[in-house]
Amino acid sequence: QSALTQPASVSGSPGQSITISCTGTSSDVGGYNHVSWYQQHPGKAPKLMIYNVSYRPSGVSNRFSGSKSGNTASLTISGLQAEDEADYYCNSYTSSSTRVFGTGTKVTVL
Amino acid sequence: EVQLVESGGGLVKPGGSLRLSCAASGFTFTNAWMTWVRQAPGKGLECVGRIMSKTDGGTTDFAAPVKDRFTISRDDSKDTLYLQMNSLKTEDTAVYYCTTDMGDVWGQGTTVIVSS
């Protein structure tokens, strides 16, 4: 199972909105509404930000939103803040009954 | 408090074995599907394997790089998840995290270094 494809880096100024894409196939992203997004700060464990494509866990800011179209899922961060600077990973259920992560995207707040 | 705590990491020679443990608390472990995820130094996240709850069959699934070398088990009486790693390779060097299959609870990770 190949990793899902994400851009290596995305940047934006405070207050701006950015979108991170996550491209897979019909055997993973396109075939299931089980796409999650994780935020990881250096040296820390990942934190769930979005599950089932567009649902936010309790406690996650509503500045984070998710969507999906075909084989590509997206995470949008609006009103970018300094604390959003981190690595972001998408994750999808697959037809092999396993899960696969994306390649990861480093978000930089300019 | 909902918590996962991994232990058992360390330095091991290539070809050796290691068993990681993950102690759960604050949620109904018996009903939870659990996953091991690893992260090699400077690299991204990689799913290692998953175990279903016993009521759902207790089936395990593994990523291709570790299939036939790693096994996952659980002791619901101790609320503990295990990862048995055999025939370790240098490329297995990573921080290993246990997490609920939904991904809403993660441990702090335990470091495994495979080196001669």
PDB file of C-alpha atoms in Angstrom:
ATOM      1  CA  GLN A   1       0.000   0.000   0.000  1.00  0.00           C
ATOM      2  CA  SER A   2       1.671   3.221  -1.144  1.00  0.00           C
ATOM      3  CA  ALA A   3       1.594   6.337   1.009  1.00  0.00           C
ATOM      4  CA  LEU A   4      -0.981   8.958   0.122  1.00  0.00           C
ATOM      5  CA  THR A   5       0.478  12.002  -1.645  1.00  0.00           C
ATOM      6  CA  GLN A   6       0.682  15.323   0.158  1.00  0.00           C
ATOM      7  CA  PRO A   7       2.640  18.489  -0.718  1.00  0.00           C
ATOM      8  CA  ALA A   8       5.923  18.604   1.178  1.00  0.00           C
ATOM      9  CA  SER A   9       5.292  22.099   2.460  1.00  0.00           C
ATOM     10  CA  VAL A  10       2.630  24.790   2.622  1.00  0.00           C
ATOM     11  CA  SER A  11       3.046  28.267   4.070  1.00  0.00           C
ATOM     12  CA  GLY A  12       0.888  31.238   4.873  1.00  0.00           C
ATOM     13  CA  SER A  13       0.801  34.467   6.828  1.00  0.00           C
ATOM     14  CA  PRO A  14      -1.067  34.837  10.108  1.00  0.00           C
ATOM     15  CA  GLY A  15      -4.786  35.214   9.482  1.00  0.00           C
ATOM     16  CA  GLN A  16      -4.668  33.647   6.030  1.00  0.00           C
ATOM     17  CA  SER A  17      -6.234  30.343   5.006  1.00  0.00           C
ATOM     18  CA  ILE A  18      -4.260  27.418   3.641  1.00  0.00           C
ATOM     19  CA  THR A  19      -5.327  24.069   2.198  1.00  0.00           C
ATOM     20  CA  ILE A  20      -3.396  20.803   2.284  1.00  0.00           C
ATOM     21  CA  SER A  21      -4.290  18.133  -0.256  1.00  0.00           C
ATOM     22  CA  CYS A  22      -4.087  14.365   0.185  1.00  0.00           C
ATOM     23  CA  THR A  23      -4.324  12.291  -2.982  1.00  0.00           C
ATOM     24  CA  GLY A  24      -4.921   8.577  -3.023  1.00  0.00           C
ATOM     25  CA  THR A  25      -6.836   6.105  -5.142  1.00  0.00           C
ATOM     26  CA  SER A  26     -10.273   4.547  -5.338  1.00  0.00           C
ATOM     27  CA  SER A  27      -8.920   1.807  -3.040  1.00  0.00           C
ATOM     28  CA  ASP A  28      -8.394   4.214  -0.171  1.00  0.00           C
ATOM     29  CA  VAL A  29      -9.376   7.905  -0.107  1.00  0.00           C
ATOM     30  CA  GLY A  30     -11.875   7.634  -2.931  1.00  0.00           C
ATOM     31  CA  GLY A  31     -13.488   4.465  -1.697  1.00  0.00           C
ATOM     32  CA  TYR A  32     -14.203   5.275   1.941  1.00  0.00           C
ATOM     33  CA  ASN A  33     -15.269   8.196   4.104  1.00  0.00           C
ATOM     34  CA  HIS A  34     -12.656   7.193   6.666  1.00  0.00           C
ATOM     35  CA  VAL A  35     -10.110   9.958   6.122  1.00  0.00           C
ATOM     36  CA  SER A  36      -8.441  11.503   9.144  1.00  0.00           C
ATOM     37  CA  TRP A  37      -5.994  14.358   9.611  1.00  0.00           C
ATOM     38  CA  TYR A  38      -3.297  14.633  12.287  1.00  0.00           C
ATOM     39  CA  GLN A  39      -1.193  17.516  13.553  1.00  0.00           C
ATOM     40  CA  GLN A  40       2.270  16.753  14.917  1.00  0.00           C
ATOM     41  CA  HIS A  41       4.558  19.198  16.631  1.00  0.00           C
ATOM     42  CA  PRO A  42       8.283  18.308  16.872  1.00  0.00           C
ATOM     43  CA  GLY A  43       8.972  15.608  19.428  1.00  0.00           C
ATOM     44  CA  LYS A  44       5.295  15.125  20.195  1.00  0.00           C
ATOM     45  CA  ALA A  45       2.723  12.454  19.435  1.00  0.00           C
ATOM     46  CA  PRO A  46       0.263  13.137  16.621  1.00  0.00           C
ATOM     47  CA  LYS A  47      -3.059  14.772  17.492  1.00  0.00           C
ATOM     48  CA  LEU A  48      -6.316  13.955  15.720  1.00  0.00           C
ATOM     49  CA  MET A  49      -7.728  17.073  14.061  1.00  0.00           C
ATOM     50  CA  ILE A  50     -10.341  15.674  11.651  1.00  0.00           C
ATOM     51  CA  TYR A  51     -11.967  12.235  11.321  1.00  0.00           C
ATOM     52  CA  ASN A  52     -14.381  10.683   8.842  1.00  0.00           C
ATOM     53  CA  VAL A  53     -13.446  13.341   6.254  1.00  0.00           C
ATOM     54  CA  SER A  54     -14.980  16.358   7.940  1.00  0.00           C
ATOM     55  CA  TYR A  55     -15.737  15.761  11.629  1.00  0.00           C
ATOM     56  CA  ARG A  56     -13.840  17.594  14.357  1.00  0.00           C
ATOM     57  CA  PRO A  57     -13.142  15.917  17.703  1.00  0.00           C
ATOM     58  CA  SER A  58     -14.198  17.806  20.780  1.00  0.00           C
ATOM     59  CA  GLY A  59     -11.687  20.516  21.626  1.00  0.00           C
ATOM     60  CA  VAL A  60     -10.334  21.029  18.115  1.00  0.00           C
ATOM     61  CA  SER A  61     -10.685  24.577  16.822  1.00  0.00           C
ATOM     62  CA  ASN A  62     -13.335  25.204  14.173  1.00  0.00           C
ATOM     63  CA  ARG A  63     -10.585  26.872  12.143  1.00  0.00           C
ATOM     64  CA  PHE A  64      -9.779  23.355  10.973  1.00  0.00           C
ATOM     65  CA  SER A  65     -12.069  21.787   8.369  1.00  0.00           C
ATOM     66  CA  GLY A  66     -11.925  18.784   6.078  1.00  0.00           C
ATOM     67  CA  SER A  67     -13.465  17.767   2.786  1.00  0.00           C
ATOM     68  CA  LYS A  68     -13.121  15.212   0.025  1.00  0.00           C
ATOM     69  CA  SER A  69     -13.662  15.091  -3.714  1.00  0.00           C
ATOM     70  CA  GLY A  70     -13.022  11.887  -5.586  1.00  0.00           C
ATOM     71  CA  ASN A  71      -9.627  10.477  -4.637  1.00  0.00           C
ATOM     72  CA  THR A  72      -8.410  13.687  -2.992  1.00  0.00           C
ATOM     73  CA  ALA A  73      -9.072  14.839   0.551  1.00  0.00           C
ATOM     74  CA  SER A  74      -8.266  18.309   1.830  1.00  0.00           C
ATOM     75  CA  LEU A  75      -7.574  19.998   5.147  1.00  0.00           C
ATOM     76  CA  THR A  76      -8.180  23.732   5.371  1.00  0.00           C
ATOM     77  CA  ILE A  77      -6.813  25.866   8.177  1.00  0.00           C
ATOM     78  CA  SER A  78      -8.431  29.277   8.313  1.00  0.00           C
ATOM     79  CA  GLY A  79      -7.241  32.246  10.345  1.00  0.00           C
ATOM     80  CA  LEU A  80      -3.726  30.785  10.440  1.00  0.00           C
ATOM     81  CA  GLN A  81      -1.981  31.180  13.786  1.00  0.00           C
ATOM     82  CA  ALA A  82       1.612  30.701  14.915  1.00  0.00           C
ATOM     83  CA  GLU A  83       0.683  27.595  16.912  1.00  0.00           C
ATOM     84  CA  ASP A  84      -0.580  25.929  13.714  1.00  0.00           C
ATOM     85  CA  GLU A  85       3.019  25.561  12.533  1.00  0.00           C
ATOM     86  CA  ALA A  86       3.535  21.794  12.557  1.00  0.00           C
ATOM     87  CA  ASP A  87       3.557  18.700  10.372  1.00  0.00           C
ATOM     88  CA  TYR A  88       0.204  17.456   9.124  1.00  0.00           C
ATOM     89  CA  TYR A  89      -0.612  13.919   7.991  1.00  0.00           C
ATOM     90  CA  CYS A  90      -3.701  12.509   6.339  1.00  0.00           C
ATOM     91  CA  ASN A  91      -4.743   8.897   6.900  1.00  0.00           C
ATOM     92  CA  SER A  92      -7.232   6.679   5.121  1.00  0.00           C
ATOM     93  CA  TYR A  93      -8.788   3.277   5.511  1.00  0.00           C
ATOM     94  CA  THR A  94      -7.949   0.990   2.585  1.00  0.00           C
ATOM     95  CA  SER A  95      -9.479  -1.921   0.702  1.00  0.00           C
ATOM     96  CA  SER A  96      -6.860  -4.168   2.372  1.00  0.00           C
ATOM     97  CA  SER A  97      -8.523  -3.483   5.737  1.00  0.00           C
ATOM     98  CA  THR A  98      -5.467  -1.512   6.789  1.00  0.00           C
ATOM     99  CA  ARG A  99      -4.815   2.201   7.099  1.00  0.00           C
ATOM    100  CA  VAL A 100      -2.276   4.283   5.199  1.00  0.00           C
ATOM    101  CA  PHE A 101      -0.789   7.666   6.051  1.00  0.00           C
ATOM    102  CA  GLY A 102       0.063  10.483   3.724  1.00  0.00           C
ATOM    103  CA  THR A 103       3.626  11.604   3.093  1.00  0.00           C
ATOM    104  CA  GLY A 104       3.193  14.569   5.432  1.00  0.00           C
ATOM    105  CA  THR A 105       3.103  18.339   4.962  1.00  0.00           C
ATOM    106  CA  LYS A 106       5.140  20.887   6.876  1.00  0.00           C
ATOM    107  CA  VAL A 107       3.089  23.999   7.534  1.00  0.00           C
ATOM    108  CA  THR A 108       5.049  27.196   8.051  1.00  0.00           C
ATOM    109  CA  VAL A 109       3.517  30.381   9.397  1.00  0.00           C
ATOM    110  CA  LEU A 110       5.405  33.274   7.823  1.00  0.00           C
TER     111      LEU A 110
ATOM    112  CA  GLU B   1      -7.942  10.456  32.296  1.00  0.00           C
ATOM    113  CA  VAL B   2      -7.781   8.673  28.964  1.00  0.00           C
ATOM    114  CA  GLN B   3      -4.217   7.491  28.519  1.00  0.00           C
ATOM    115  CA  LEU B   4      -1.921   5.115  26.650  1.00  0.00           C
ATOM    116  CA  VAL B   5       1.592   4.458  27.956  1.00  0.00           C
ATOM    117  CA  GLU B   6       4.127   2.522  25.863  1.00  0.00           C
ATOM    118  CA  SER B   7       7.170   0.757  27.237  1.00  0.00           C
ATOM    119  CA  GLY B   8       9.759  -1.789  26.197  1.00  0.00           C
ATOM    120  CA  GLY B   9      11.785   0.149  23.655  1.00  0.00           C
ATOM    121  CA  GLY B  10      15.563   0.011  23.553  1.00  0.00           C
ATOM    122  CA  LEU B  11      18.678  -0.916  21.606  1.00  0.00           C
ATOM    123  CA  VAL B  12      18.719  -4.305  19.895  1.00  0.00           C
ATOM    124  CA  LYS B  13      21.037  -5.926  17.376  1.00  0.00           C
ATOM    125  CA  PRO B  14      19.862  -6.781  13.840  1.00  0.00           C
ATOM    126  CA  GLY B  15      18.095 -10.134  13.877  1.00  0.00           C
ATOM    127  CA  GLY B  16      17.064  -9.695  17.482  1.00  0.00           C
ATOM    128  CA  SER B  17      13.649  -9.468  19.114  1.00  0.00           C
ATOM    129  CA  LEU B  18      11.820  -6.972  21.299  1.00  0.00           C
ATOM    130  CA  ARG B  19       8.356  -6.790  22.828  1.00  0.00           C
ATOM    131  CA  LEU B  20       6.622  -3.461  23.282  1.00  0.00           C
ATOM    132  CA  SER B  21       3.756  -2.953  25.703  1.00  0.00           C
ATOM    133  CA  CYS B  22       1.026  -0.338  25.766  1.00  0.00           C
ATOM    134  CA  ALA B  23      -1.002   0.130  28.960  1.00  0.00           C
ATOM    135  CA  ALA B  24      -4.434   1.687  28.512  1.00  0.00           C
ATOM    136  CA  SER B  25      -6.550   3.531  31.047  1.00  0.00           C
ATOM    137  CA  GLY B  26      -9.583   5.789  31.150  1.00  0.00           C
ATOM    138  CA  PHE B  27     -11.584   4.033  28.437  1.00  0.00           C
ATOM    139  CA  THR B  28     -13.080   0.616  27.729  1.00  0.00           C
ATOM    140  CA  PHE B  29     -10.019  -1.126  26.279  1.00  0.00           C
ATOM    141  CA  THR B  30     -11.915  -4.376  25.710  1.00  0.00           C
ATOM    142  CA  ASN B  31     -14.074  -2.767  23.031  1.00  0.00           C
ATOM    143  CA  ALA B  32     -11.269  -0.861  21.314  1.00  0.00           C
ATOM    144  CA  TRP B  33      -9.546  -1.707  18.062  1.00  0.00           C
ATOM    145  CA  MET B  34      -5.907  -0.776  18.545  1.00  0.00           C
ATOM    146  CA  THR B  35      -3.122   0.192  16.148  1.00  0.00           C
ATOM    147  CA  TRP B  36       0.668   0.466  16.283  1.00  0.00           C
ATOM    148  CA  VAL B  37       2.206   3.326  14.298  1.00  0.00           C
ATOM    149  CA  ARG B  38       5.907   4.046  13.881  1.00  0.00           C
ATOM    150  CA  GLN B  39       7.983   7.004  12.803  1.00  0.00           C
ATOM    151  CA  ALA B  40      11.569   6.583  11.652  1.00  0.00           C
ATOM    152  CA  PRO B  41      13.952   9.455  12.467  1.00  0.00           C
ATOM    153  CA  GLY B  42      13.076  12.479  10.344  1.00  0.00           C
ATOM    154  CA  LYS B  43      10.412  10.523   8.444  1.00  0.00           C
ATOM    155  CA  GLY B  44       6.637  10.328   8.309  1.00  0.00           C
ATOM    156  CA  LEU B  45       4.115   8.170  10.101  1.00  0.00           C
ATOM    157  CA  GLU B  46       3.647   4.533   9.097  1.00  0.00           C
ATOM    158  CA  CYS B  47       0.942   2.124  10.225  1.00  0.00           C
ATOM    159  CA  VAL B  48       2.562  -1.064  11.513  1.00  0.00           C
ATOM    160  CA  GLY B  49      -0.479  -3.145  12.314  1.00  0.00           C
ATOM    161  CA  ARG B  50      -3.877  -3.329  13.965  1.00  0.00           C
ATOM    162  CA  ILE B  51      -5.826  -5.683  16.163  1.00  0.00           C
ATOM    163  CA  MET B  52      -9.594  -5.788  16.388  1.00  0.00           C
ATOM    164  CA  SER B  53     -11.439  -6.199  19.649  1.00  0.00           C
ATOM    165  CA  LYS B  54     -12.051  -9.807  20.669  1.00  0.00           C
ATOM    166  CA  THR B  55     -15.771  -9.336  20.264  1.00  0.00           C
ATOM    167  CA  ASP B  56     -15.149  -8.351  16.636  1.00  0.00           C
ATOM    168  CA  GLY B  57     -12.914 -11.352  16.100  1.00  0.00           C
ATOM    169  CA  GLY B  58      -9.535 -10.191  17.375  1.00  0.00           C
ATOM    170  CA  THR B  59      -8.103 -10.253  13.844  1.00  0.00           C
ATOM    171  CA  THR B  60      -4.751  -8.648  13.139  1.00  0.00           C
ATOM    172  CA  ASP B  61      -3.525  -6.918   9.957  1.00  0.00           C
ATOM    173  CA  PHE B  62       0.022  -5.781   9.206  1.00  0.00           C
ATOM    174  CA  ALA B  63       1.840  -3.528   6.813  1.00  0.00           C
ATOM    175  CA  ALA B  64       3.897  -5.346   4.190  1.00  0.00           C
ATOM    176  CA  PRO B  65       7.343  -4.364   5.611  1.00  0.00           C
ATOM    177  CA  VAL B  66       6.637  -6.113   8.943  1.00  0.00           C
ATOM    178  CA  LYS B  67       4.319  -8.926   7.946  1.00  0.00           C
ATOM    179  CA  ASP B  68       5.561 -12.317   9.127  1.00  0.00           C
ATOM    180  CA  ARG B  69       8.042 -10.639  11.527  1.00  0.00           C
ATOM    181  CA  PHE B  70       5.751  -8.700  13.887  1.00  0.00           C
ATOM    182  CA  THR B  71       2.726  -9.898  15.848  1.00  0.00           C
ATOM    183  CA  ILE B  72       0.170  -7.947  17.843  1.00  0.00           C
ATOM    184  CA  SER B  73      -1.689  -9.313  20.841  1.00  0.00           C
ATOM    185  CA  ARG B  74      -3.800  -7.967  23.666  1.00  0.00           C
ATOM    186  CA  ASP B  75      -4.564  -8.900  27.260  1.00  0.00           C
ATOM    187  CA  ASP B  76      -7.936  -7.379  27.990  1.00  0.00           C
ATOM    188  CA  SER B  77      -7.693  -8.467  31.648  1.00  0.00           C
ATOM    189  CA  LYS B  78      -4.702  -6.135  31.976  1.00  0.00           C
ATOM    190  CA  ASP B  79      -5.894  -3.457  29.510  1.00  0.00           C
ATOM    191  CA  THR B  80      -2.590  -3.946  27.696  1.00  0.00           C
ATOM    192  CA  LEU B  81      -1.592  -4.140  24.045  1.00  0.00           C
ATOM    193  CA  TYR B  82       1.606  -5.812  22.835  1.00  0.00           C
ATOM    194  CA  LEU B  83       3.816  -5.665  19.768  1.00  0.00           C
ATOM    195  CA  GLN B  84       6.212  -8.582  19.389  1.00  0.00           C
ATOM    196  CA  MET B  85       8.972  -7.714  16.948  1.00  0.00           C
ATOM    197  CA  ASN B  86      11.226 -10.499  15.617  1.00  0.00           C
ATOM    198  CA  SER B  87      14.011 -10.590  13.034  1.00  0.00           C
ATOM    199  CA  LEU B  88      14.539  -6.890  13.510  1.00  0.00           C
ATOM    200  CA  LYS B  89      16.235  -4.882  10.795  1.00  0.00           C
ATOM    201  CA  THR B  90      18.020  -1.532  10.939  1.00  0.00           C
ATOM    202  CA  GLU B  91      15.110  -0.017   9.025  1.00  0.00           C
ATOM    203  CA  ASP B  92      12.799  -0.861  11.943  1.00  0.00           C
ATOM    204  CA  THR B  93      14.521   1.885  13.948  1.00  0.00           C
ATOM    205  CA  ALA B  94      11.740   4.286  14.905  1.00  0.00           C
ATOM    206  CA  VAL B  95       9.553   5.728  17.602  1.00  0.00           C
ATOM    207  CA  TYR B  96       6.647   3.323  18.071  1.00  0.00           C
ATOM    208  CA  TYR B  97       3.256   4.679  19.122  1.00  0.00           C
ATOM    209  CA  CYS B  98       0.163   2.790  20.149  1.00  0.00           C
ATOM    210  CA  THR B  99      -3.150   4.428  19.350  1.00  0.00           C
ATOM    211  CA  THR B 100      -6.828   3.640  19.225  1.00  0.00           C
ATOM    212  CA  ASP B 101      -7.849   2.673  15.710  1.00  0.00           C
ATOM    213  CA  MET B 102      -9.888   5.848  15.490  1.00  0.00           C
ATOM    214  CA  GLY B 103      -6.739   7.802  16.292  1.00  0.00           C
ATOM    215  CA  ASP B 104      -8.216   9.887  19.094  1.00  0.00           C
ATOM    216  CA  VAL B 105      -5.859   8.607  21.798  1.00  0.00           C
ATOM    217  CA  TRP B 106      -2.081   8.229  21.392  1.00  0.00           C
ATOM    218  CA  GLY B 107       0.712   7.183  23.676  1.00  0.00           C
ATOM    219  CA  GLN B 108       3.897   9.205  24.078  1.00  0.00           C
ATOM    220  CA  GLY B 109       5.889   6.701  22.030  1.00  0.00           C
ATOM    221  CA  THR B 110       8.791   4.384  22.791  1.00  0.00           C
ATOM    222  CA  THR B 111      12.056   4.375  20.848  1.00  0.00           C
ATOM    223  CA  VAL B 112      13.430   1.269  19.185  1.00  0.00           C
ATOM    224  CA  ILE B 113      16.972   1.373  17.804  1.00  0.00           C
ATOM    225  CA  VAL B 114      18.221  -1.556  15.756  1.00  0.00           C
ATOM    226  CA  SER B 115      21.984  -1.341  15.402  1.00  0.00           C
ATOM    227  CA  SER B 116      25.045  -3.517  15.718  1.00  0.00           C
TER     228      SER B 116
END
